[in-house]
Amino acid sequence: DQQVKQNSPSLSVQEGRISILNCDYTNSMFDYFLWYKKYPAEGPTFLISISSIKDKNEDGRFTVFLNKSAKHLSLHIVPSQPGDSAVYFCAASVGGSYNNNDMRFGAGTRLTVKP
Amino acid sequence: NAGVTQTPKFQVLKTGQSMTLQCAQDMNHNSMYWYRQDPGMGLRLIYYSASEGTTDKGEVPNGYNVSRLNKREFSLRLESAAPSQTSVYFCAAGDSLYEQYFGPGTRLTVT
C-alpha cells in the first residue's frame, strides 16, 4: 500500500526551463511533506519541506506547492540547471516535522536537465 | 567531519549467510535510522533508534535486528539472508525530518 506516489519515473527538461515534479498521497493524516534529492552513489539529501498549514514554500530556485484537497504536492525548479539532474523523492509524515518514525517515501522521479 | 558513514559499500551473500551492516555518525544526533530502497519503491524504514539504548521497529522489520551500540553507532544485522533482502540499505541520523542526514548506502545482493 503505497501512500505516497510519484507517477512519473522520469522527466527531461532543457536547461533554463521550469521542472515540475509531482507527488500524490492517499493518507489525509499526513501533515508534513518533504522533497529529497539523490545523486548516484550518494544518500538522499533534504531539499525543501512544507507543513500542511501552508500551501507554498519557496527557497531560492525551489518552490513546493501543496494542494490538500487534491492530496497533491509539486516541486518547481526555476530555472533548471544541469546540476539539478538527480532522483527526487517526495516524502510525507504524520505528526509534524519531529516525527521521524512514520515517514513514507515515493518511488522517486529521475530528472535530467539537458544543457 | 564525515557525517554518516556506512560499511561496507557493497556485499554479496549467499542465502542463509549472516552479516552486519555498520553505521556511524559524528553529528551528535540522538536519532538514527535504517532504511531499504528497492527498485520502483521509495525508501522504507526498517528500524530506528530515538536515543542510545532504545530501538523500535519501522515499516519493514522482519528478518532484521539492530543494535544501538552507543550514540555514534547503529548496526543492522541479517541473521539468515534471503534473496528478498537484496536492496540498497541507507543509514540516517537526525532529530527532525528536515535535518535527517543519510549515509552513502550499502548495496547488498543475496543469491
PDB file of C-alpha atoms in Angstrom:
ATOM      1  CA  ASP A   1       0.000   0.000   0.000  1.00  0.00           C
ATOM      2  CA  GLN A   2       1.942   2.958  -1.314  1.00  0.00           C
ATOM      3  CA  GLN A   3       0.648   6.011   0.470  1.00  0.00           C
ATOM      4  CA  VAL A   4       2.915   8.371  -1.440  1.00  0.00           C
ATOM      5  CA  LYS A   5       3.088   8.092  -5.213  1.00  0.00           C
ATOM      6  CA  GLN A   6       5.258   9.689  -7.823  1.00  0.00           C
ATOM      7  CA  ASN A   7       3.704   8.589 -11.066  1.00  0.00           C
ATOM      8  CA  SER A   8       6.405   9.876 -13.389  1.00  0.00           C
ATOM      9  CA  PRO A   9       9.558   7.758 -13.144  1.00  0.00           C
ATOM     10  CA  SER A  10      11.480  10.249 -15.258  1.00  0.00           C
ATOM     11  CA  LEU A  11      11.406  13.811 -16.543  1.00  0.00           C
ATOM     12  CA  SER A  12      13.642  15.565 -19.031  1.00  0.00           C
ATOM     13  CA  VAL A  13      13.815  19.354 -19.408  1.00  0.00           C
ATOM     14  CA  GLN A  14      16.028  21.874 -21.127  1.00  0.00           C
ATOM     15  CA  GLU A  15      18.423  23.993 -19.108  1.00  0.00           C
ATOM     16  CA  GLY A  16      16.816  27.279 -18.098  1.00  0.00           C
ATOM     17  CA  ARG A  17      13.257  25.959 -18.313  1.00  0.00           C
ATOM     18  CA  ILE A  18      10.966  25.012 -15.443  1.00  0.00           C
ATOM     19  CA  SER A  19      10.965  21.496 -13.991  1.00  0.00           C
ATOM     20  CA  ILE A  20       7.759  20.368 -12.320  1.00  0.00           C
ATOM     21  CA  LEU A  21       7.820  17.179 -10.280  1.00  0.00           C
ATOM     22  CA  ASN A  22       4.563  15.812  -8.951  1.00  0.00           C
ATOM     23  CA  CYS A  23       3.566  13.735  -5.966  1.00  0.00           C
ATOM     24  CA  ASP A  24       0.204  12.374  -4.775  1.00  0.00           C
ATOM     25  CA  TYR A  25      -0.660  10.947  -1.396  1.00  0.00           C
ATOM     26  CA  THR A  26      -3.575   8.989  -0.006  1.00  0.00           C
ATOM     27  CA  ASN A  27      -3.318   9.422   3.756  1.00  0.00           C
ATOM     28  CA  SER A  28      -5.188  12.556   4.808  1.00  0.00           C
ATOM     29  CA  MET A  29      -3.395  12.450   8.171  1.00  0.00           C
ATOM     30  CA  PHE A  30      -0.085  13.468   6.599  1.00  0.00           C
ATOM     31  CA  ASP A  31       0.790  16.937   7.837  1.00  0.00           C
ATOM     32  CA  TYR A  32       4.402  17.446   6.823  1.00  0.00           C
ATOM     33  CA  PHE A  33       5.873  16.962   3.384  1.00  0.00           C
ATOM     34  CA  LEU A  34       9.427  16.951   2.123  1.00  0.00           C
ATOM     35  CA  TRP A  35      11.446  16.645  -1.037  1.00  0.00           C
ATOM     36  CA  TYR A  36      14.805  14.892  -1.062  1.00  0.00           C
ATOM     37  CA  LYS A  37      17.357  14.884  -3.848  1.00  0.00           C
ATOM     38  CA  LYS A  38      19.642  11.956  -4.562  1.00  0.00           C
ATOM     39  CA  TYR A  39      22.732  11.748  -6.736  1.00  0.00           C
ATOM     40  CA  PRO A  40      24.130   8.348  -7.827  1.00  0.00           C
ATOM     41  CA  ALA A  41      26.174   6.532  -5.166  1.00  0.00           C
ATOM     42  CA  GLU A  42      25.120   9.036  -2.510  1.00  0.00           C
ATOM     43  CA  GLY A  43      22.402   9.099   0.117  1.00  0.00           C
ATOM     44  CA  PRO A  44      19.367  11.365  -0.246  1.00  0.00           C
ATOM     45  CA  THR A  45      19.748  14.955   0.908  1.00  0.00           C
ATOM     46  CA  PHE A  46      16.975  17.186   2.195  1.00  0.00           C
ATOM     47  CA  LEU A  47      15.856  19.827  -0.299  1.00  0.00           C
ATOM     48  CA  ILE A  48      12.716  21.595   0.879  1.00  0.00           C
ATOM     49  CA  SER A  49       9.672  20.945   3.042  1.00  0.00           C
ATOM     50  CA  ILE A  50       6.188  22.251   3.707  1.00  0.00           C
ATOM     51  CA  SER A  51       3.773  22.000   6.575  1.00  0.00           C
ATOM     52  CA  SER A  52       0.112  21.287   5.918  1.00  0.00           C
ATOM     53  CA  ILE A  53      -0.815  24.714   7.296  1.00  0.00           C
ATOM     54  CA  LYS A  54       0.814  26.298   4.242  1.00  0.00           C
ATOM     55  CA  ASP A  55       0.183  25.929   0.545  1.00  0.00           C
ATOM     56  CA  LYS A  56       3.524  27.187  -0.719  1.00  0.00           C
ATOM     57  CA  ASN A  57       7.119  27.304   0.423  1.00  0.00           C
ATOM     58  CA  GLU A  58       9.935  28.838  -1.541  1.00  0.00           C
ATOM     59  CA  ASP A  59      13.702  28.502  -1.222  1.00  0.00           C
ATOM     60  CA  GLY A  60      15.699  30.092  -3.987  1.00  0.00           C
ATOM     61  CA  ARG A  61      15.022  28.269  -7.247  1.00  0.00           C
ATOM     62  CA  PHE A  62      12.890  25.644  -5.497  1.00  0.00           C
ATOM     63  CA  THR A  63       9.212  26.034  -4.643  1.00  0.00           C
ATOM     64  CA  VAL A  64       6.920  23.404  -3.213  1.00  0.00           C
ATOM     65  CA  PHE A  65       3.152  23.713  -3.636  1.00  0.00           C
ATOM     66  CA  LEU A  66       0.643  21.784  -1.549  1.00  0.00           C
ATOM     67  CA  ASN A  67      -2.974  21.189  -2.557  1.00  0.00           C
ATOM     68  CA  LYS A  68      -4.557  19.445   0.419  1.00  0.00           C
ATOM     69  CA  SER A  69      -7.971  18.999  -1.138  1.00  0.00           C
ATOM     70  CA  ALA A  70      -6.395  17.144  -4.070  1.00  0.00           C
ATOM     71  CA  LYS A  71      -3.804  15.425  -1.854  1.00  0.00           C
ATOM     72  CA  HIS A  72      -1.161  16.610  -4.267  1.00  0.00           C
ATOM     73  CA  LEU A  73       2.140  18.399  -3.998  1.00  0.00           C
ATOM     74  CA  SER A  74       4.584  19.552  -6.587  1.00  0.00           C
ATOM     75  CA  LEU A  75       8.149  20.777  -6.720  1.00  0.00           C
ATOM     76  CA  HIS A  76       9.022  23.557  -9.150  1.00  0.00           C
ATOM     77  CA  ILE A  77      12.616  24.250 -10.100  1.00  0.00           C
ATOM     78  CA  VAL A  78      13.172  27.522 -11.936  1.00  0.00           C
ATOM     79  CA  PRO A  79      15.428  27.871 -13.797  1.00  0.00           C
ATOM     80  CA  SER A  80      16.578  24.285 -14.136  1.00  0.00           C
ATOM     81  CA  GLN A  81      20.321  23.661 -14.250  1.00  0.00           C
ATOM     82  CA  PRO A  82      22.313  20.597 -15.353  1.00  0.00           C
ATOM     83  CA  GLY A  83      23.464  20.140 -11.734  1.00  0.00           C
ATOM     84  CA  ASP A  84      19.819  19.560 -10.787  1.00  0.00           C
ATOM     85  CA  SER A  85      19.913  16.231 -12.630  1.00  0.00           C
ATOM     86  CA  ALA A  86      19.191  13.683  -9.900  1.00  0.00           C
ATOM     87  CA  VAL A  87      16.440  11.495  -8.481  1.00  0.00           C
ATOM     88  CA  TYR A  88      13.876  13.433  -6.447  1.00  0.00           C
ATOM     89  CA  PHE A  89      11.903  11.741  -3.695  1.00  0.00           C
ATOM     90  CA  CYS A  90       8.714  13.053  -2.211  1.00  0.00           C
ATOM     91  CA  ALA A  91       8.057  12.105   1.434  1.00  0.00           C
ATOM     92  CA  ALA A  92       5.240  12.631   3.899  1.00  0.00           C
ATOM     93  CA  SER A  93       4.817  12.266   7.620  1.00  0.00           C
ATOM     94  CA  VAL A  94       2.148  12.313  10.325  1.00  0.00           C
ATOM     95  CA  GLY A  95       2.906  14.315  13.433  1.00  0.00           C
ATOM     96  CA  GLY A  96       4.814  17.305  12.145  1.00  0.00           C
ATOM     97  CA  SER A  97       8.464  17.814  11.434  1.00  0.00           C
ATOM     98  CA  TYR A  98       9.713  15.947  14.509  1.00  0.00           C
ATOM     99  CA  ASN A  99       8.079  12.615  13.863  1.00  0.00           C
ATOM    100  CA  ASN A 100      10.720  10.668  12.011  1.00  0.00           C
ATOM    101  CA  ASN A 101       9.275   7.300  12.713  1.00  0.00           C
ATOM    102  CA  ASP A 102       6.494   7.068  10.194  1.00  0.00           C
ATOM    103  CA  MET A 103       7.739   8.879   7.124  1.00  0.00           C
ATOM    104  CA  ARG A 104       6.605   7.472   3.795  1.00  0.00           C
ATOM    105  CA  PHE A 105       8.544   7.983   0.593  1.00  0.00           C
ATOM    106  CA  GLY A 106       7.520   7.986  -3.029  1.00  0.00           C
ATOM    107  CA  ALA A 107       9.431   5.872  -5.545  1.00  0.00           C
ATOM    108  CA  GLY A 108      11.258   8.872  -6.981  1.00  0.00           C
ATOM    109  CA  THR A 109      11.412  10.791 -10.261  1.00  0.00           C
ATOM    110  CA  ARG A 110      14.651  10.929 -12.224  1.00  0.00           C
ATOM    111  CA  LEU A 111      15.151  14.466 -13.511  1.00  0.00           C
ATOM    112  CA  THR A 112      17.524  15.082 -16.398  1.00  0.00           C
ATOM    113  CA  VAL A 113      18.338  18.672 -17.286  1.00  0.00           C
ATOM    114  CA  LYS A 114      19.869  18.951 -20.729  1.00  0.00           C
ATOM    115  CA  PRO A 115      22.381  21.734 -21.480  1.00  0.00           C
TER     116      PRO A 115
ATOM    117  CA  ASN B   1      33.506  15.901   9.590  1.00  0.00           C
ATOM    118  CA  ALA B   2      32.348  12.756   7.764  1.00  0.00           C
ATOM    119  CA  GLY B   3      28.613  12.991   8.618  1.00  0.00           C
ATOM    120  CA  VAL B   4      27.155   9.484   8.314  1.00  0.00           C
ATOM    121  CA  THR B   5      29.395   6.636   7.202  1.00  0.00           C
ATOM    122  CA  GLN B   6      28.387   3.108   6.235  1.00  0.00           C
ATOM    123  CA  THR B   7      30.397  -0.045   5.730  1.00  0.00           C
ATOM    124  CA  PRO B   8      30.628  -1.986   3.558  1.00  0.00           C
ATOM    125  CA  LYS B   9      29.652  -0.225   0.330  1.00  0.00           C
ATOM    126  CA  PHE B  10      28.918  -3.478  -1.498  1.00  0.00           C
ATOM    127  CA  GLN B  11      28.263  -7.025  -0.322  1.00  0.00           C
ATOM    128  CA  VAL B  12      27.228 -10.287  -1.937  1.00  0.00           C
ATOM    129  CA  LEU B  13      25.816 -13.010   0.310  1.00  0.00           C
ATOM    130  CA  LYS B  14      24.536 -16.496  -0.280  1.00  0.00           C
ATOM    131  CA  THR B  15      21.090 -17.385   1.033  1.00  0.00           C
ATOM    132  CA  GLY B  16      21.305 -18.249   4.714  1.00  0.00           C
ATOM    133  CA  GLN B  17      24.503 -16.344   5.426  1.00  0.00           C
ATOM    134  CA  SER B  18      24.585 -13.627   8.055  1.00  0.00           C
ATOM    135  CA  MET B  19      26.166 -10.221   8.088  1.00  0.00           C
ATOM    136  CA  THR B  20      26.150  -6.894   9.920  1.00  0.00           C
ATOM    137  CA  LEU B  21      25.943  -3.503   8.253  1.00  0.00           C
ATOM    138  CA  GLN B  22      27.742  -0.814  10.190  1.00  0.00           C
ATOM    139  CA  CYS B  23      26.736   2.824  10.506  1.00  0.00           C
ATOM    140  CA  ALA B  24      28.393   5.660  12.395  1.00  0.00           C
ATOM    141  CA  GLN B  25      27.638   9.374  12.720  1.00  0.00           C
ATOM    142  CA  ASP B  26      29.759  12.222  14.014  1.00  0.00           C
ATOM    143  CA  MET B  27      26.989  14.840  14.258  1.00  0.00           C
ATOM    144  CA  ASN B  28      25.844  14.069  17.825  1.00  0.00           C
ATOM    145  CA  HIS B  29      22.247  13.318  16.815  1.00  0.00           C
ATOM    146  CA  ASN B  30      20.102  11.311  19.183  1.00  0.00           C
ATOM    147  CA  SER B  31      18.094   9.523  16.483  1.00  0.00           C
ATOM    148  CA  MET B  32      19.373   7.055  13.908  1.00  0.00           C
ATOM    149  CA  TYR B  33      17.562   5.038  11.246  1.00  0.00           C
ATOM    150  CA  TRP B  34      17.934   2.161   8.825  1.00  0.00           C
ATOM    151  CA  TYR B  35      16.070   2.243   5.508  1.00  0.00           C
ATOM    152  CA  ARG B  36      15.986  -0.011   2.494  1.00  0.00           C
ATOM    153  CA  GLN B  37      15.362   1.082  -1.066  1.00  0.00           C
ATOM    154  CA  ASP B  38      14.074  -1.313  -3.702  1.00  0.00           C
ATOM    155  CA  PRO B  39      13.582  -0.613  -7.426  1.00  0.00           C
ATOM    156  CA  GLY B  40      10.281   1.131  -8.100  1.00  0.00           C
ATOM    157  CA  MET B  41       9.708   1.798  -4.431  1.00  0.00           C
ATOM    158  CA  GLY B  42      10.569   4.566  -2.062  1.00  0.00           C
ATOM    159  CA  LEU B  43      12.734   4.223   0.984  1.00  0.00           C
ATOM    160  CA  ARG B  44      11.131   2.134   3.703  1.00  0.00           C
ATOM    161  CA  LEU B  45      12.049   2.337   7.367  1.00  0.00           C
ATOM    162  CA  ILE B  46      13.370  -0.923   8.839  1.00  0.00           C
ATOM    163  CA  TYR B  47      14.298   0.114  12.385  1.00  0.00           C
ATOM    164  CA  TYR B  48      15.048   3.305  14.200  1.00  0.00           C
ATOM    165  CA  SER B  49      16.635   4.349  17.457  1.00  0.00           C
ATOM    166  CA  ALA B  50      15.377   7.505  19.136  1.00  0.00           C
ATOM    167  CA  SER B  51      18.236   7.524  21.615  1.00  0.00           C
ATOM    168  CA  GLU B  52      21.137   5.454  22.843  1.00  0.00           C
ATOM    169  CA  GLY B  53      19.845   2.206  24.294  1.00  0.00           C
ATOM    170  CA  THR B  54      16.458   2.249  22.560  1.00  0.00           C
ATOM    171  CA  THR B  55      15.337   0.698  19.288  1.00  0.00           C
ATOM    172  CA  ASP B  56      11.941   0.330  17.640  1.00  0.00           C
ATOM    173  CA  LYS B  57      10.510  -1.367  14.590  1.00  0.00           C
ATOM    174  CA  GLY B  58       9.701   0.575  11.479  1.00  0.00           C
ATOM    175  CA  GLU B  59       7.605  -0.371   8.476  1.00  0.00           C
ATOM    176  CA  VAL B  60       9.543  -3.489   7.353  1.00  0.00           C
ATOM    177  CA  PRO B  61      11.474  -5.009  10.317  1.00  0.00           C
ATOM    178  CA  ASN B  62      11.087  -8.733   9.572  1.00  0.00           C
ATOM    179  CA  GLY B  63      14.370 -10.551   9.040  1.00  0.00           C
ATOM    180  CA  TYR B  64      16.490  -7.837  10.658  1.00  0.00           C
ATOM    181  CA  ASN B  65      17.911  -6.988  14.054  1.00  0.00           C
ATOM    182  CA  VAL B  66      19.602  -3.794  15.184  1.00  0.00           C
ATOM    183  CA  SER B  67      21.957  -2.625  17.900  1.00  0.00           C
ATOM    184  CA  ARG B  68      22.480   0.926  19.072  1.00  0.00           C
ATOM    185  CA  LEU B  69      25.961   0.393  20.440  1.00  0.00           C
ATOM    186  CA  ASN B  70      26.425   3.974  21.590  1.00  0.00           C
ATOM    187  CA  LYS B  71      25.325   7.410  20.453  1.00  0.00           C
ATOM    188  CA  ARG B  72      27.540   7.230  17.360  1.00  0.00           C
ATOM    189  CA  GLU B  73      26.895   3.722  16.076  1.00  0.00           C
ATOM    190  CA  PHE B  74      23.812   1.863  14.873  1.00  0.00           C
ATOM    191  CA  SER B  75      24.235  -1.543  13.242  1.00  0.00           C
ATOM    192  CA  LEU B  76      21.820  -3.665  11.208  1.00  0.00           C
ATOM    193  CA  ARG B  77      22.130  -7.455  11.254  1.00  0.00           C
ATOM    194  CA  LEU B  78      20.757 -10.005   8.836  1.00  0.00           C
ATOM    195  CA  GLU B  79      20.810 -13.353  10.663  1.00  0.00           C
ATOM    196  CA  SER B  80      19.853 -15.531   7.689  1.00  0.00           C
ATOM    197  CA  ALA B  81      19.895 -13.599   4.443  1.00  0.00           C
ATOM    198  CA  ALA B  82      17.176 -14.191   1.850  1.00  0.00           C
ATOM    199  CA  PRO B  83      17.003 -13.068  -1.802  1.00  0.00           C
ATOM    200  CA  SER B  84      14.124 -10.752  -0.824  1.00  0.00           C
ATOM    201  CA  GLN B  85      16.637  -8.757   1.204  1.00  0.00           C
ATOM    202  CA  THR B  86      18.555  -7.768  -1.906  1.00  0.00           C
ATOM    203  CA  SER B  87      18.365  -3.997  -1.715  1.00  0.00           C
ATOM    204  CA  VAL B  88      20.249  -0.789  -1.097  1.00  0.00           C
ATOM    205  CA  TYR B  89      20.431  -0.002   2.602  1.00  0.00           C
ATOM    206  CA  PHE B  90      20.708   3.535   3.912  1.00  0.00           C
ATOM    207  CA  CYS B  91      21.529   4.620   7.407  1.00  0.00           C
ATOM    208  CA  ALA B  92      20.461   8.085   8.543  1.00  0.00           C
ATOM    209  CA  ALA B  93      20.893  10.298  11.579  1.00  0.00           C
ATOM    210  CA  GLY B  94      18.892  13.334  12.609  1.00  0.00           C
ATOM    211  CA  ASP B  95      16.418  14.662  15.103  1.00  0.00           C
ATOM    212  CA  SER B  96      13.899  16.229  12.736  1.00  0.00           C
ATOM    213  CA  LEU B  97      12.573  15.372   9.307  1.00  0.00           C
ATOM    214  CA  TYR B  98      14.319  18.243   7.597  1.00  0.00           C
ATOM    215  CA  GLU B  99      17.562  17.510   9.417  1.00  0.00           C
ATOM    216  CA  GLN B 100      17.905  13.840   8.555  1.00  0.00           C
ATOM    217  CA  TYR B 101      21.313  13.054   7.074  1.00  0.00           C
ATOM    218  CA  PHE B 102      21.824   9.913   5.045  1.00  0.00           C
ATOM    219  CA  GLY B 103      24.889   7.794   4.517  1.00  0.00           C
ATOM    220  CA  PRO B 104      26.011   6.760   1.013  1.00  0.00           C
ATOM    221  CA  GLY B 105      24.311   3.369   1.181  1.00  0.00           C
ATOM    222  CA  THR B 106      25.262  -0.316   1.114  1.00  0.00           C
ATOM    223  CA  ARG B 107      24.300  -2.296  -1.970  1.00  0.00           C
ATOM    224  CA  LEU B 108      23.505  -5.854  -0.845  1.00  0.00           C
ATOM    225  CA  THR B 109      22.871  -8.768  -3.184  1.00  0.00           C
ATOM    226  CA  VAL B 110      21.668 -12.107  -1.825  1.00  0.00           C
ATOM    227  CA  THR B 111      21.950 -15.030  -4.254  1.00  0.00           C
TER     228      THR B 111
END
